[in-house]
Amino acid sequence: MFITFEGPDGSGKSTQVPLLAEYLRQQGFDVLTTREPGGTRIGDQVRAILMDMENTAMRPNTEILLFLAARAQHVAEIIRPHLEKGGLVLCDRFGDSTLAYQGYGHQVDLGILRQMLRFATGGLQPDLTLLLDVDVETGLQRRRRGGDEWNRLDASELAFHRRVREGYLEMAAAEPQRWRVVDASRPVEVVQSAIRAAVSAALPAPR
Ligand code: TYD
């Protein structure tokens, strides 16, 4: 089973994913956690280009191709092999991040992006996607408080982040069988129990 985590910046994915992984491992699942962009040696190199503050000249199309390059490598090298041996993969961001950020955020044509995503992933789709939803102001504030480096991507304006969030909510509403929306403005433990409940309901019985 392939489970992805999506959400605006500062929605708390990087806190929640390891907690869920620990819980699922205790239940006997063979869990692999990974994140995008990155997850492979090549992907981490691409990530460094994307996050470099000096790369202010980067065009939206360049950015898309870099995210997709990292993803193609990630799917082939890490995600598919683990799924093929019967494991469970938890991934912090995946294709829906490209649709939300580059599509809804930077307003690149969604139809073209979907085609490019199919090319990059070989058609791999998550079985379940958790949207950790938080309003834009809360998300960006959390981010700053956490002392996270204010990277190049974060420097875009509020309006951009609002479109991203709206995009996520729209995608979740359009495909309710795959998406679960979790209110991530609540305390960590409360959000974690909501995630566990949603995932447990979707999982096969552990071996
Ligand atoms: P990261 O520091 O990993 O942030 P987070 O902890 O919020 O996931 O940076 C990832 C940034 O890249 C984030 O702002 C979302 C953006 N992004 C895209 O714009 N498109 C994509 O396809 C992906 C995977 C990420």
PDB file of N, CA, C and O in Angstrom, residues 10-12 131-134 142 182-187 191:
ATOM      1  N   GLY A  10       4.226  23.959   6.583  1.00  0.00           N
ATOM      2  CA  GLY A  10       3.946  24.125   8.005  1.00  0.00           C
ATOM      3  C   GLY A  10       2.740  23.333   8.492  1.00  0.00           C
ATOM      4  O   GLY A  10       2.239  23.578   9.577  1.00  0.00           O
ATOM      5  N   SER A  11       2.300  22.355   7.708  1.00  0.00           N
ATOM      6  CA  SER A  11       1.126  21.593   8.139  1.00  0.00           C
ATOM      7  C   SER A  11       1.501  20.466   9.103  1.00  0.00           C
ATOM      8  O   SER A  11       0.633  19.805   9.666  1.00  0.00           O
ATOM      9  N   GLY A  12       2.793  20.245   9.276  1.00  0.00           N
ATOM     10  CA  GLY A  12       3.246  19.284  10.296  1.00  0.00           C
ATOM     11  C   GLY A  12       3.480  17.869   9.784  1.00  0.00           C
ATOM     12  O   GLY A  12       3.600  16.941  10.580  1.00  0.00           O
ATOM     13  N   LEU A 131      -4.512  14.636   3.568  1.00  0.00           N
ATOM     14  CA  LEU A 131      -4.275  16.078   3.449  1.00  0.00           C
ATOM     15  C   LEU A 131      -4.263  16.665   4.854  1.00  0.00           C
ATOM     16  O   LEU A 131      -5.281  16.664   5.549  1.00  0.00           O
ATOM     17  N   LEU A 132      -3.086  17.129   5.290  1.00  0.00           N
ATOM     18  CA  LEU A 132      -2.996  17.798   6.588  1.00  0.00           C
ATOM     19  C   LEU A 132      -3.298  19.269   6.311  1.00  0.00           C
ATOM     20  O   LEU A 132      -2.454  20.014   5.834  1.00  0.00           O
ATOM     21  N   ASP A 133      -4.512  19.617   6.625  1.00  0.00           N
ATOM     22  CA  ASP A 133      -4.995  20.943   6.239  1.00  0.00           C
ATOM     23  C   ASP A 133      -4.828  21.958   7.363  1.00  0.00           C
ATOM     24  O   ASP A 133      -5.215  21.702   8.500  1.00  0.00           O
ATOM     25  N   VAL A 134      -4.241  23.086   7.010  1.00  0.00           N
ATOM     26  CA  VAL A 134      -4.050  24.161   7.988  1.00  0.00           C
ATOM     27  C   VAL A 134      -4.143  25.476   7.212  1.00  0.00           C
ATOM     28  O   VAL A 134      -3.763  25.525   6.036  1.00  0.00           O
ATOM     29  N   ARG A 142       4.056  28.780  11.827  1.00  0.00           N
ATOM     30  CA  ARG A 142       4.673  27.589  12.429  1.00  0.00           C
ATOM     31  C   ARG A 142       6.055  27.373  11.856  1.00  0.00           C
ATOM     32  O   ARG A 142       6.990  27.014  12.538  1.00  0.00           O
ATOM     33  N   VAL A 182      -7.519  15.973   7.091  1.00  0.00           N
ATOM     34  CA  VAL A 182      -7.340  16.016   8.547  1.00  0.00           C
ATOM     35  C   VAL A 182      -7.078  17.470   8.950  1.00  0.00           C
ATOM     36  O   VAL A 182      -6.208  18.119   8.372  1.00  0.00           O
ATOM     37  N   ASP A 183      -7.812  17.959   9.929  1.00  0.00           N
ATOM     38  CA  ASP A 183      -7.597  19.325  10.423  1.00  0.00           C
ATOM     39  C   ASP A 183      -6.298  19.347  11.234  1.00  0.00           C
ATOM     40  O   ASP A 183      -6.247  18.861  12.358  1.00  0.00           O
ATOM     41  N   ALA A 184      -5.260  19.928  10.633  1.00  0.00           N
ATOM     42  CA  ALA A 184      -3.926  19.879  11.236  1.00  0.00           C
ATOM     43  C   ALA A 184      -3.623  21.106  12.091  1.00  0.00           C
ATOM     44  O   ALA A 184      -2.485  21.319  12.495  1.00  0.00           O
ATOM     45  N   SER A 185      -4.649  21.900  12.395  1.00  0.00           N
ATOM     46  CA  SER A 185      -4.416  23.062  13.270  1.00  0.00           C
ATOM     47  C   SER A 185      -4.459  22.628  14.736  1.00  0.00           C
ATOM     48  O   SER A 185      -4.152  23.394  15.630  1.00  0.00           O
ATOM     49  N   ARG A 186      -4.832  21.382  14.986  1.00  0.00           N
ATOM     50  CA  ARG A 186      -4.990  20.886  16.353  1.00  0.00           C
ATOM     51  C   ARG A 186      -3.644  20.384  16.912  1.00  0.00           C
ATOM     52  O   ARG A 186      -2.674  20.273  16.173  1.00  0.00           O
ATOM     53  N   PRO A 187      -3.593  20.071  18.222  1.00  0.00           N
ATOM     54  CA  PRO A 187      -2.334  19.587  18.802  1.00  0.00           C
ATOM     55  C   PRO A 187      -1.844  18.302  18.117  1.00  0.00           C
ATOM     56  O   PRO A 187      -2.661  17.522  17.601  1.00  0.00           O
ATOM     57  N   VAL A 191      -4.017  15.287  16.045  1.00  0.00           N
ATOM     58  CA  VAL A 191      -3.849  15.085  14.603  1.00  0.00           C
ATOM     59  C   VAL A 191      -3.386  13.651  14.341  1.00  0.00           C
ATOM     60  O   VAL A 191      -3.896  12.959  13.463  1.00  0.00           O
TER      61      VAL A 191
END
